[in-house]
Amino acid sequence: MLDLPFDPLQRSDETESIVMREEKRLYHRFRPAPYYGGIATADAVGCSFLCAYCWNYFKNLNPSRFKDFYSSRQVASRLLNIARRKSFHLFRISGAEPILGTKSFEHLVEVIEIIFEKSPHSKFILETNGFYLGHRIDLTERLRFRNLNIRICLKGTDAESFELITGAKREFFEYPLRTLKALQDRGIRAWPALMRDLFSTEEIGQLKNALDAFRIKAELELEGLEAYPFVVENMKKRKVQIKY
Ligand code: SF4
C-alpha cells in the first residue's frame, strides 16, 4: 500500500528506477486507438501520481509486474507500423506519465525524433501531467518540435483537490502550471485539460483564475470521466466525488 499523500518527486524517481532499464522503458501494449479520430498508441506503465480516477490505476500502482522493456527505436517502429496499417497520422504514449525523470525524458524525445524523421507530416500528442517539467523547466526547451502538441492534464482546481485526486502533496499543485507557462513562453503549443465530472462550475472558475494569474493563455479542455466499475470503487475509497 502507498501512504497518502506522498512526495511526487520521490515517487517519480522511484518509479523511473523501475520502468527504465538504461534507455529502455516498460510498455504493456501497442494499439490503434479511436481517440482524436485515430491515433497510434503505445501504452506505458509508471506515474508520478496515483489519481483516484486513473484507468490504469493498478498497473501504475505496481509497474514492476511488467517485464517488457523497449528502446525508443523499437517503440517508434511499432507505432509507425500501426500508423501505416491504419493510415493514421497521429502518435502518442498513453496509460502512464511519459516524463518521470531525465532517463524517461530522453527516451520520449528519441521516440518523437524518430517518428518525425520517418513520418515528417505526422503529429505527436504528448499527454502529460506536467509535473516533472515543472521541477525541471530547463527541459521544456528540448520540446521544440514543429508538429508536437502538448496536452497538460491538470488534476485539481486548487491545492486541496490536487492532493485529494492525485495522492501527491498539495504543495506541488503549481508545478504543472509552471510547465504550461514555460512552454507557452517558448512558443511551444500546449494547453490545459481537466476532468469535468469532478468539479463544480465555481471550482472550474477558480482554476481559470489560477491560469490567468500565471498569464497562461489557452482554452481549458474539459474531458469526461470513463467510469469503469473499478474507477468508481477507487474514487469511493479515496473520497473523490462526482460533482457534475
Ligand atoms: S497522471 Fe494520468 S497516468 Fe498518472 S495516475 Fe493520474 S490519470 Fe493515471
PDB file of C-alpha atoms and ligand atoms in Angstrom:
ATOM      1  CA  MET A   1       0.000   0.000   0.000  1.00  0.00           C
ATOM      2  CA  LEU A   2       1.125   3.506  -0.760  1.00  0.00           C
ATOM      3  CA  ASP A   3       0.919   6.103   2.034  1.00  0.00           C
ATOM      4  CA  LEU A   4      -1.029   9.218   1.002  1.00  0.00           C
ATOM      5  CA  PRO A   5      -0.177  11.982   0.461  1.00  0.00           C
ATOM      6  CA  PHE A   6       3.269  11.204  -0.986  1.00  0.00           C
ATOM      7  CA  ASP A   7       6.145  13.298  -2.294  1.00  0.00           C
ATOM      8  CA  PRO A   8       5.713  13.105  -6.102  1.00  0.00           C
ATOM      9  CA  LEU A   9       9.396  13.871  -6.759  1.00  0.00           C
ATOM     10  CA  GLN A  10      10.391  10.855  -4.724  1.00  0.00           C
ATOM     11  CA  ARG A  11       7.680   8.738  -6.370  1.00  0.00           C
ATOM     12  CA  SER A  12       8.852   9.886  -9.846  1.00  0.00           C
ATOM     13  CA  ASP A  13      12.383   8.915  -9.002  1.00  0.00           C
ATOM     14  CA  GLU A  14      11.455   5.511  -7.580  1.00  0.00           C
ATOM     15  CA  THR A  15       9.092   4.778 -10.460  1.00  0.00           C
ATOM     16  CA  GLU A  16      11.679   5.757 -13.050  1.00  0.00           C
ATOM     17  CA  SER A  17      14.139   3.304 -11.491  1.00  0.00           C
ATOM     18  CA  ILE A  18      11.532   0.538 -12.014  1.00  0.00           C
ATOM     19  CA  VAL A  19      10.277   1.401 -15.501  1.00  0.00           C
ATOM     20  CA  MET A  20      13.595   2.403 -17.131  1.00  0.00           C
ATOM     21  CA  ARG A  21      16.429  -0.025 -17.804  1.00  0.00           C
ATOM     22  CA  GLU A  22      19.216   2.054 -19.343  1.00  0.00           C
ATOM     23  CA  GLU A  23      17.456   3.721 -22.287  1.00  0.00           C
ATOM     24  CA  LYS A  24      14.607   1.203 -22.494  1.00  0.00           C
ATOM     25  CA  ARG A  25      11.147   1.723 -20.949  1.00  0.00           C
ATOM     26  CA  LEU A  26       8.437  -0.681 -19.810  1.00  0.00           C
ATOM     27  CA  TYR A  27       5.364  -0.840 -22.057  1.00  0.00           C
ATOM     28  CA  HIS A  28       2.473  -3.246 -21.847  1.00  0.00           C
ATOM     29  CA  ARG A  29       0.910  -2.903 -25.319  1.00  0.00           C
ATOM     30  CA  PHE A  30       0.834  -1.067 -28.657  1.00  0.00           C
ATOM     31  CA  ARG A  31      -2.509  -0.426 -30.357  1.00  0.00           C
ATOM     32  CA  PRO A  32      -4.527   1.672 -32.782  1.00  0.00           C
ATOM     33  CA  ALA A  33      -6.857   3.824 -30.614  1.00  0.00           C
ATOM     34  CA  PRO A  34     -10.031   5.655 -31.768  1.00  0.00           C
ATOM     35  CA  TYR A  35      -9.279   8.961 -29.945  1.00  0.00           C
ATOM     36  CA  TYR A  36      -8.535  12.159 -31.951  1.00  0.00           C
ATOM     37  CA  GLY A  37     -10.054  10.391 -34.989  1.00  0.00           C
ATOM     38  CA  GLY A  38      -7.446   7.592 -34.870  1.00  0.00           C
ATOM     39  CA  ILE A  39      -4.035   7.550 -33.169  1.00  0.00           C
ATOM     40  CA  ALA A  40      -1.155   5.043 -32.934  1.00  0.00           C
ATOM     41  CA  THR A  41      -0.741   4.477 -29.188  1.00  0.00           C
ATOM     42  CA  ALA A  42       1.976   2.970 -27.003  1.00  0.00           C
ATOM     43  CA  ASP A  43       0.699   2.115 -23.505  1.00  0.00           C
ATOM     44  CA  ALA A  44       3.435   2.531 -20.900  1.00  0.00           C
ATOM     45  CA  VAL A  45       3.351   1.966 -17.131  1.00  0.00           C
ATOM     46  CA  GLY A  46       4.512   4.112 -14.219  1.00  0.00           C
ATOM     47  CA  CYS A  47       3.405   7.524 -12.993  1.00  0.00           C
ATOM     48  CA  SER A  48       4.474  10.269 -10.585  1.00  0.00           C
ATOM     49  CA  PHE A  49       0.840  10.499  -9.381  1.00  0.00           C
ATOM     50  CA  LEU A  50      -1.763   7.886  -8.466  1.00  0.00           C
ATOM     51  CA  CYS A  51      -5.022   9.564  -9.475  1.00  0.00           C
ATOM     52  CA  ALA A  52      -8.196   8.190  -7.913  1.00  0.00           C
ATOM     53  CA  TYR A  53      -9.805   8.004 -11.385  1.00  0.00           C
ATOM     54  CA  CYS A  54      -6.820   6.585 -13.304  1.00  0.00           C
ATOM     55  CA  TRP A  55      -7.976   3.933 -15.795  1.00  0.00           C
ATOM     56  CA  ASN A  56      -4.546   2.328 -15.425  1.00  0.00           C
ATOM     57  CA  TYR A  57      -4.621   2.511 -11.606  1.00  0.00           C
ATOM     58  CA  PHE A  58      -3.351  -0.977 -10.743  1.00  0.00           C
ATOM     59  CA  LYS A  59      -0.692  -1.013 -13.460  1.00  0.00           C
ATOM     60  CA  ASN A  60       0.623   2.317 -12.186  1.00  0.00           C
ATOM     61  CA  LEU A  61       0.379   1.195  -8.571  1.00  0.00           C
ATOM     62  CA  ASN A  62       2.560  -1.793  -9.294  1.00  0.00           C
ATOM     63  CA  PRO A  63       4.504  -1.368 -12.557  1.00  0.00           C
ATOM     64  CA  SER A  64       7.169  -3.913 -11.594  1.00  0.00           C
ATOM     65  CA  ARG A  65       4.923  -6.823 -12.588  1.00  0.00           C
ATOM     66  CA  PHE A  66       5.522  -5.911 -16.258  1.00  0.00           C
ATOM     67  CA  LYS A  67       8.640  -7.228 -17.890  1.00  0.00           C
ATOM     68  CA  ASP A  68       8.835  -5.920 -21.480  1.00  0.00           C
ATOM     69  CA  PHE A  69      11.336  -3.098 -21.924  1.00  0.00           C
ATOM     70  CA  TYR A  70      11.506  -1.358 -25.325  1.00  0.00           C
ATOM     71  CA  SER A  71      14.098   1.027 -26.744  1.00  0.00           C
ATOM     72  CA  SER A  72      12.860   4.275 -28.303  1.00  0.00           C
ATOM     73  CA  ARG A  73      13.677   2.816 -31.741  1.00  0.00           C
ATOM     74  CA  GLN A  74      11.522  -0.250 -31.027  1.00  0.00           C
ATOM     75  CA  VAL A  75       8.643   1.921 -29.742  1.00  0.00           C
ATOM     76  CA  ALA A  76       8.789   4.239 -32.761  1.00  0.00           C
ATOM     77  CA  SER A  77       8.933   1.296 -35.144  1.00  0.00           C
ATOM     78  CA  ARG A  78       5.832  -0.358 -33.603  1.00  0.00           C
ATOM     79  CA  LEU A  79       3.920   2.926 -33.686  1.00  0.00           C
ATOM     80  CA  LEU A  80       4.922   3.645 -37.290  1.00  0.00           C
ATOM     81  CA  ASN A  81       3.752   0.157 -38.330  1.00  0.00           C
ATOM     82  CA  ILE A  82       0.350   0.727 -36.710  1.00  0.00           C
ATOM     83  CA  ALA A  83       0.042   4.143 -38.370  1.00  0.00           C
ATOM     84  CA  ARG A  84       0.967   2.707 -41.782  1.00  0.00           C
ATOM     85  CA  ARG A  85      -1.574  -0.119 -41.440  1.00  0.00           C
ATOM     86  CA  LYS A  86      -4.387   2.175 -40.270  1.00  0.00           C
ATOM     87  CA  SER A  87      -3.466   5.291 -42.306  1.00  0.00           C
ATOM     88  CA  PHE A  88      -3.084   7.305 -39.081  1.00  0.00           C
ATOM     89  CA  HIS A  89      -1.023  10.496 -38.828  1.00  0.00           C
ATOM     90  CA  LEU A  90      -1.176  10.887 -35.048  1.00  0.00           C
ATOM     91  CA  PHE A  91       1.017   9.318 -32.348  1.00  0.00           C
ATOM     92  CA  ARG A  92       1.070   9.252 -28.559  1.00  0.00           C
ATOM     93  CA  ILE A  93       2.203   7.441 -25.407  1.00  0.00           C
ATOM     94  CA  SER A  94      -0.663   6.755 -23.000  1.00  0.00           C
ATOM     95  CA  GLY A  95      -1.662   4.978 -19.772  1.00  0.00           C
ATOM     96  CA  ALA A  96       1.219   6.390 -17.742  1.00  0.00           C
ATOM     97  CA  GLU A  97       3.321   9.515 -17.279  1.00  0.00           C
ATOM     98  CA  PRO A  98       5.865   9.748 -20.141  1.00  0.00           C
ATOM     99  CA  ILE A  99       8.194  12.061 -18.148  1.00  0.00           C
ATOM    100  CA  LEU A 100       9.335  10.776 -14.746  1.00  0.00           C
ATOM    101  CA  GLY A 101      12.929  11.982 -14.820  1.00  0.00           C
ATOM    102  CA  THR A 102      15.784  12.569 -17.240  1.00  0.00           C
ATOM    103  CA  LYS A 103      16.020   8.960 -18.483  1.00  0.00           C
ATOM    104  CA  SER A 104      12.350   8.682 -19.439  1.00  0.00           C
ATOM    105  CA  PHE A 105      12.539  12.217 -20.883  1.00  0.00           C
ATOM    106  CA  GLU A 106      15.453  11.250 -23.177  1.00  0.00           C
ATOM    107  CA  HIS A 107      13.588   8.081 -24.198  1.00  0.00           C
ATOM    108  CA  LEU A 108      10.480  10.126 -25.087  1.00  0.00           C
ATOM    109  CA  VAL A 109      12.425  12.751 -27.055  1.00  0.00           C
ATOM    110  CA  GLU A 110      14.078   9.992 -29.088  1.00  0.00           C
ATOM    111  CA  VAL A 111      10.718   8.354 -29.858  1.00  0.00           C
ATOM    112  CA  ILE A 112       9.424  11.731 -31.103  1.00  0.00           C
ATOM    113  CA  GLU A 113      12.585  12.422 -33.146  1.00  0.00           C
ATOM    114  CA  ILE A 114      12.458   9.036 -34.885  1.00  0.00           C
ATOM    115  CA  ILE A 115       8.750   9.363 -35.689  1.00  0.00           C
ATOM    116  CA  PHE A 116       9.207  12.848 -37.180  1.00  0.00           C
ATOM    117  CA  GLU A 117      12.260  11.691 -39.143  1.00  0.00           C
ATOM    118  CA  LYS A 118      10.375   8.737 -40.683  1.00  0.00           C
ATOM    119  CA  SER A 119       6.984  10.425 -40.963  1.00  0.00           C
ATOM    120  CA  PRO A 120       7.622  14.190 -41.237  1.00  0.00           C
ATOM    121  CA  HIS A 121       3.976  15.210 -41.738  1.00  0.00           C
ATOM    122  CA  SER A 122       2.608  13.370 -38.731  1.00  0.00           C
ATOM    123  CA  LYS A 123       1.726  14.880 -35.337  1.00  0.00           C
ATOM    124  CA  PHE A 124       2.700  13.703 -31.867  1.00  0.00           C
ATOM    125  CA  ILE A 125       0.334  14.472 -28.990  1.00  0.00           C
ATOM    126  CA  LEU A 126       2.254  14.467 -25.728  1.00  0.00           C
ATOM    127  CA  GLU A 127      -0.199  13.761 -22.917  1.00  0.00           C
ATOM    128  CA  THR A 128       1.475  14.570 -19.606  1.00  0.00           C
ATOM    129  CA  ASN A 129       0.505  15.541 -16.074  1.00  0.00           C
ATOM    130  CA  GLY A 130       3.124  18.308 -16.430  1.00  0.00           C
ATOM    131  CA  PHE A 131       4.633  17.582 -13.042  1.00  0.00           C
ATOM    132  CA  TYR A 132       8.281  16.718 -13.710  1.00  0.00           C
ATOM    133  CA  LEU A 133       8.791  19.517 -16.244  1.00  0.00           C
ATOM    134  CA  GLY A 134       7.596  21.952 -13.541  1.00  0.00           C
ATOM    135  CA  HIS A 135      10.565  20.748 -11.500  1.00  0.00           C
ATOM    136  CA  ARG A 136      12.975  20.825 -14.484  1.00  0.00           C
ATOM    137  CA  ILE A 137      11.789  23.817 -16.500  1.00  0.00           C
ATOM    138  CA  ASP A 138      15.060  23.757 -18.495  1.00  0.00           C
ATOM    139  CA  LEU A 139      13.929  20.520 -20.214  1.00  0.00           C
ATOM    140  CA  THR A 140      10.964  22.274 -21.869  1.00  0.00           C
ATOM    141  CA  GLU A 141      13.491  23.848 -24.255  1.00  0.00           C
ATOM    142  CA  ARG A 142      14.071  20.370 -25.763  1.00  0.00           C
ATOM    143  CA  LEU A 143      10.420  20.066 -26.796  1.00  0.00           C
ATOM    144  CA  ARG A 144      10.664  22.472 -29.716  1.00  0.00           C
ATOM    145  CA  PHE A 145       9.235  20.261 -32.467  1.00  0.00           C
ATOM    146  CA  ARG A 146       7.069  21.768 -35.197  1.00  0.00           C
ATOM    147  CA  ASN A 147       4.391  19.057 -35.008  1.00  0.00           C
ATOM    148  CA  LEU A 148       4.359  18.429 -31.282  1.00  0.00           C
ATOM    149  CA  ASN A 149       1.183  19.295 -29.342  1.00  0.00           C
ATOM    150  CA  ILE A 150       1.320  19.069 -25.560  1.00  0.00           C
ATOM    151  CA  ARG A 151      -1.781  18.395 -23.511  1.00  0.00           C
ATOM    152  CA  ILE A 152      -1.218  19.064 -19.817  1.00  0.00           C
ATOM    153  CA  CYS A 153      -3.778  17.122 -17.774  1.00  0.00           C
ATOM    154  CA  LEU A 154      -4.397  19.215 -14.663  1.00  0.00           C
ATOM    155  CA  LYS A 155      -5.741  17.183 -11.769  1.00  0.00           C
ATOM    156  CA  GLY A 156      -7.187  19.723  -9.363  1.00  0.00           C
ATOM    157  CA  THR A 157      -8.593  23.231  -9.346  1.00  0.00           C
ATOM    158  CA  ASP A 158      -6.660  24.124  -6.183  1.00  0.00           C
ATOM    159  CA  ALA A 159      -4.010  22.608  -3.908  1.00  0.00           C
ATOM    160  CA  GLU A 160      -6.562  20.695  -1.841  1.00  0.00           C
ATOM    161  CA  SER A 161      -8.368  18.977  -4.723  1.00  0.00           C
ATOM    162  CA  PHE A 162      -4.976  18.289  -6.375  1.00  0.00           C
ATOM    163  CA  GLU A 163      -3.856  16.374  -3.271  1.00  0.00           C
ATOM    164  CA  LEU A 164      -7.152  14.512  -2.898  1.00  0.00           C
ATOM    165  CA  ILE A 165      -7.221  13.368  -6.536  1.00  0.00           C
ATOM    166  CA  THR A 166      -3.529  12.684  -7.270  1.00  0.00           C
ATOM    167  CA  GLY A 167      -2.417  11.422  -3.856  1.00  0.00           C
ATOM    168  CA  ALA A 168       0.564  13.831  -4.170  1.00  0.00           C
ATOM    169  CA  LYS A 169       1.289  16.508  -1.552  1.00  0.00           C
ATOM    170  CA  ARG A 170      -0.613  19.730  -2.105  1.00  0.00           C
ATOM    171  CA  GLU A 171       2.467  21.962  -2.231  1.00  0.00           C
ATOM    172  CA  PHE A 172       3.183  20.608  -5.740  1.00  0.00           C
ATOM    173  CA  PHE A 173      -0.125  21.869  -7.203  1.00  0.00           C
ATOM    174  CA  GLU A 174       1.519  24.676  -9.152  1.00  0.00           C
ATOM    175  CA  TYR A 175       4.182  22.535 -10.903  1.00  0.00           C
ATOM    176  CA  PRO A 176       2.006  21.700 -13.956  1.00  0.00           C
ATOM    177  CA  LEU A 177       1.022  25.378 -14.211  1.00  0.00           C
ATOM    178  CA  ARG A 178       4.711  26.353 -14.244  1.00  0.00           C
ATOM    179  CA  THR A 179       5.217  23.852 -17.065  1.00  0.00           C
ATOM    180  CA  LEU A 180       2.381  25.308 -19.117  1.00  0.00           C
ATOM    181  CA  LYS A 181       3.722  28.824 -18.659  1.00  0.00           C
ATOM    182  CA  ALA A 182       7.262  27.832 -19.617  1.00  0.00           C
ATOM    183  CA  LEU A 183       6.062  26.006 -22.762  1.00  0.00           C
ATOM    184  CA  GLN A 184       3.928  28.951 -23.827  1.00  0.00           C
ATOM    185  CA  ASP A 185       6.766  31.415 -23.173  1.00  0.00           C
ATOM    186  CA  ARG A 186       8.907  29.336 -25.544  1.00  0.00           C
ATOM    187  CA  GLY A 187       6.178  29.319 -28.213  1.00  0.00           C
ATOM    188  CA  ILE A 188       5.578  25.564 -27.826  1.00  0.00           C
ATOM    189  CA  ARG A 189       1.955  24.556 -28.393  1.00  0.00           C
ATOM    190  CA  ALA A 190       0.463  23.386 -25.083  1.00  0.00           C
ATOM    191  CA  TRP A 191      -2.952  23.576 -23.441  1.00  0.00           C
ATOM    192  CA  PRO A 192      -4.548  22.507 -20.133  1.00  0.00           C
ATOM    193  CA  ALA A 193      -7.204  19.803 -19.726  1.00  0.00           C
ATOM    194  CA  LEU A 194      -9.352  18.906 -16.704  1.00  0.00           C
ATOM    195  CA  MET A 195     -11.736  16.091 -15.772  1.00  0.00           C
ATOM    196  CA  ARG A 196     -15.081  17.932 -15.872  1.00  0.00           C
ATOM    197  CA  ASP A 197     -17.112  15.483 -13.775  1.00  0.00           C
ATOM    198  CA  LEU A 198     -15.161  16.019 -10.537  1.00  0.00           C
ATOM    199  CA  PHE A 199     -15.565  19.780 -10.181  1.00  0.00           C
ATOM    200  CA  SER A 200     -18.339  22.317  -9.701  1.00  0.00           C
ATOM    201  CA  THR A 201     -18.633  25.276 -12.061  1.00  0.00           C
ATOM    202  CA  GLU A 202     -17.287  27.521  -9.262  1.00  0.00           C
ATOM    203  CA  GLU A 203     -14.199  25.332  -8.840  1.00  0.00           C
ATOM    204  CA  ILE A 204     -13.522  25.424 -12.578  1.00  0.00           C
ATOM    205  CA  GLY A 205     -13.812  29.225 -12.381  1.00  0.00           C
ATOM    206  CA  GLN A 206     -11.197  29.133  -9.604  1.00  0.00           C
ATOM    207  CA  LEU A 207      -8.808  27.164 -11.849  1.00  0.00           C
ATOM    208  CA  LYS A 208      -9.343  29.630 -14.685  1.00  0.00           C
ATOM    209  CA  ASN A 209      -8.357  32.400 -12.248  1.00  0.00           C
ATOM    210  CA  ALA A 210      -5.189  30.456 -11.358  1.00  0.00           C
ATOM    211  CA  LEU A 211      -4.383  30.104 -15.085  1.00  0.00           C
ATOM    212  CA  ASP A 212      -4.904  33.858 -15.505  1.00  0.00           C
ATOM    213  CA  ALA A 213      -2.654  34.553 -12.519  1.00  0.00           C
ATOM    214  CA  PHE A 214       0.084  32.557 -14.296  1.00  0.00           C
ATOM    215  CA  ARG A 215      -0.700  34.501 -17.512  1.00  0.00           C
ATOM    216  CA  ILE A 216      -1.443  31.238 -19.314  1.00  0.00           C
ATOM    217  CA  LYS A 217      -3.403  31.964 -22.463  1.00  0.00           C
ATOM    218  CA  ALA A 218      -5.046  28.758 -23.628  1.00  0.00           C
ATOM    219  CA  GLU A 219      -8.519  27.377 -23.547  1.00  0.00           C
ATOM    220  CA  LEU A 220      -9.182  24.812 -20.817  1.00  0.00           C
ATOM    221  CA  GLU A 221     -10.232  21.493 -22.397  1.00  0.00           C
ATOM    222  CA  LEU A 222     -12.864  19.670 -20.324  1.00  0.00           C
ATOM    223  CA  GLU A 223     -12.877  15.891 -20.609  1.00  0.00           C
ATOM    224  CA  GLY A 224     -15.377  13.290 -19.387  1.00  0.00           C
ATOM    225  CA  LEU A 225     -14.767  10.546 -16.846  1.00  0.00           C
ATOM    226  CA  GLU A 226     -14.518   6.942 -18.061  1.00  0.00           C
ATOM    227  CA  ALA A 227     -16.458   5.438 -15.149  1.00  0.00           C
ATOM    228  CA  TYR A 228     -15.332   1.807 -15.216  1.00  0.00           C
ATOM    229  CA  PRO A 229     -16.567  -0.078 -12.082  1.00  0.00           C
ATOM    230  CA  PHE A 230     -13.046  -0.214 -10.560  1.00  0.00           C
ATOM    231  CA  VAL A 231     -12.658   3.549 -11.169  1.00  0.00           C
ATOM    232  CA  VAL A 232     -15.899   4.268  -9.284  1.00  0.00           C
ATOM    233  CA  GLU A 233     -14.751   1.946  -6.479  1.00  0.00           C
ATOM    234  CA  ASN A 234     -11.311   3.626  -6.210  1.00  0.00           C
ATOM    235  CA  MET A 235     -12.911   7.068  -6.188  1.00  0.00           C
ATOM    236  CA  LYS A 236     -15.226   5.986  -3.369  1.00  0.00           C
ATOM    237  CA  LYS A 237     -12.254   4.670  -1.343  1.00  0.00           C
ATOM    238  CA  ARG A 238     -10.350   7.924  -1.912  1.00  0.00           C
ATOM    239  CA  LYS A 239     -13.456  10.047  -1.121  1.00  0.00           C
ATOM    240  CA  VAL A 240     -13.451  11.715  -4.550  1.00  0.00           C
ATOM    241  CA  GLN A 241     -16.977  12.732  -5.578  1.00  0.00           C
ATOM    242  CA  ILE A 242     -18.651  13.274  -8.930  1.00  0.00           C
ATOM    243  CA  LYS A 243     -19.964  16.844  -8.838  1.00  0.00           C
ATOM    244  CA  TYR A 244     -21.232  17.431 -12.365  1.00  0.00           C
TER     245      TYR A 244
HETATM  246  S1  SF4 B   1      -1.469  11.337 -14.082  1.00  0.00           S
HETATM  247 FE1  SF4 B   1      -2.602  10.136 -15.601  1.00  0.00          FE
HETATM  248  S2  SF4 B   1      -1.490   8.189 -15.741  1.00  0.00           S
HETATM  249 FE2  SF4 B   1      -0.816   9.220 -13.874  1.00  0.00          FE
HETATM  250  S3  SF4 B   1      -2.100   8.353 -12.274  1.00  0.00           S
HETATM  251 FE3  SF4 B   1      -3.052  10.266 -12.988  1.00  0.00          FE
HETATM  252  S4  SF4 B   1      -4.527   9.613 -14.564  1.00  0.00           S
HETATM  253 FE4  SF4 B   1      -3.089   7.897 -14.233  1.00  0.00          FE
END
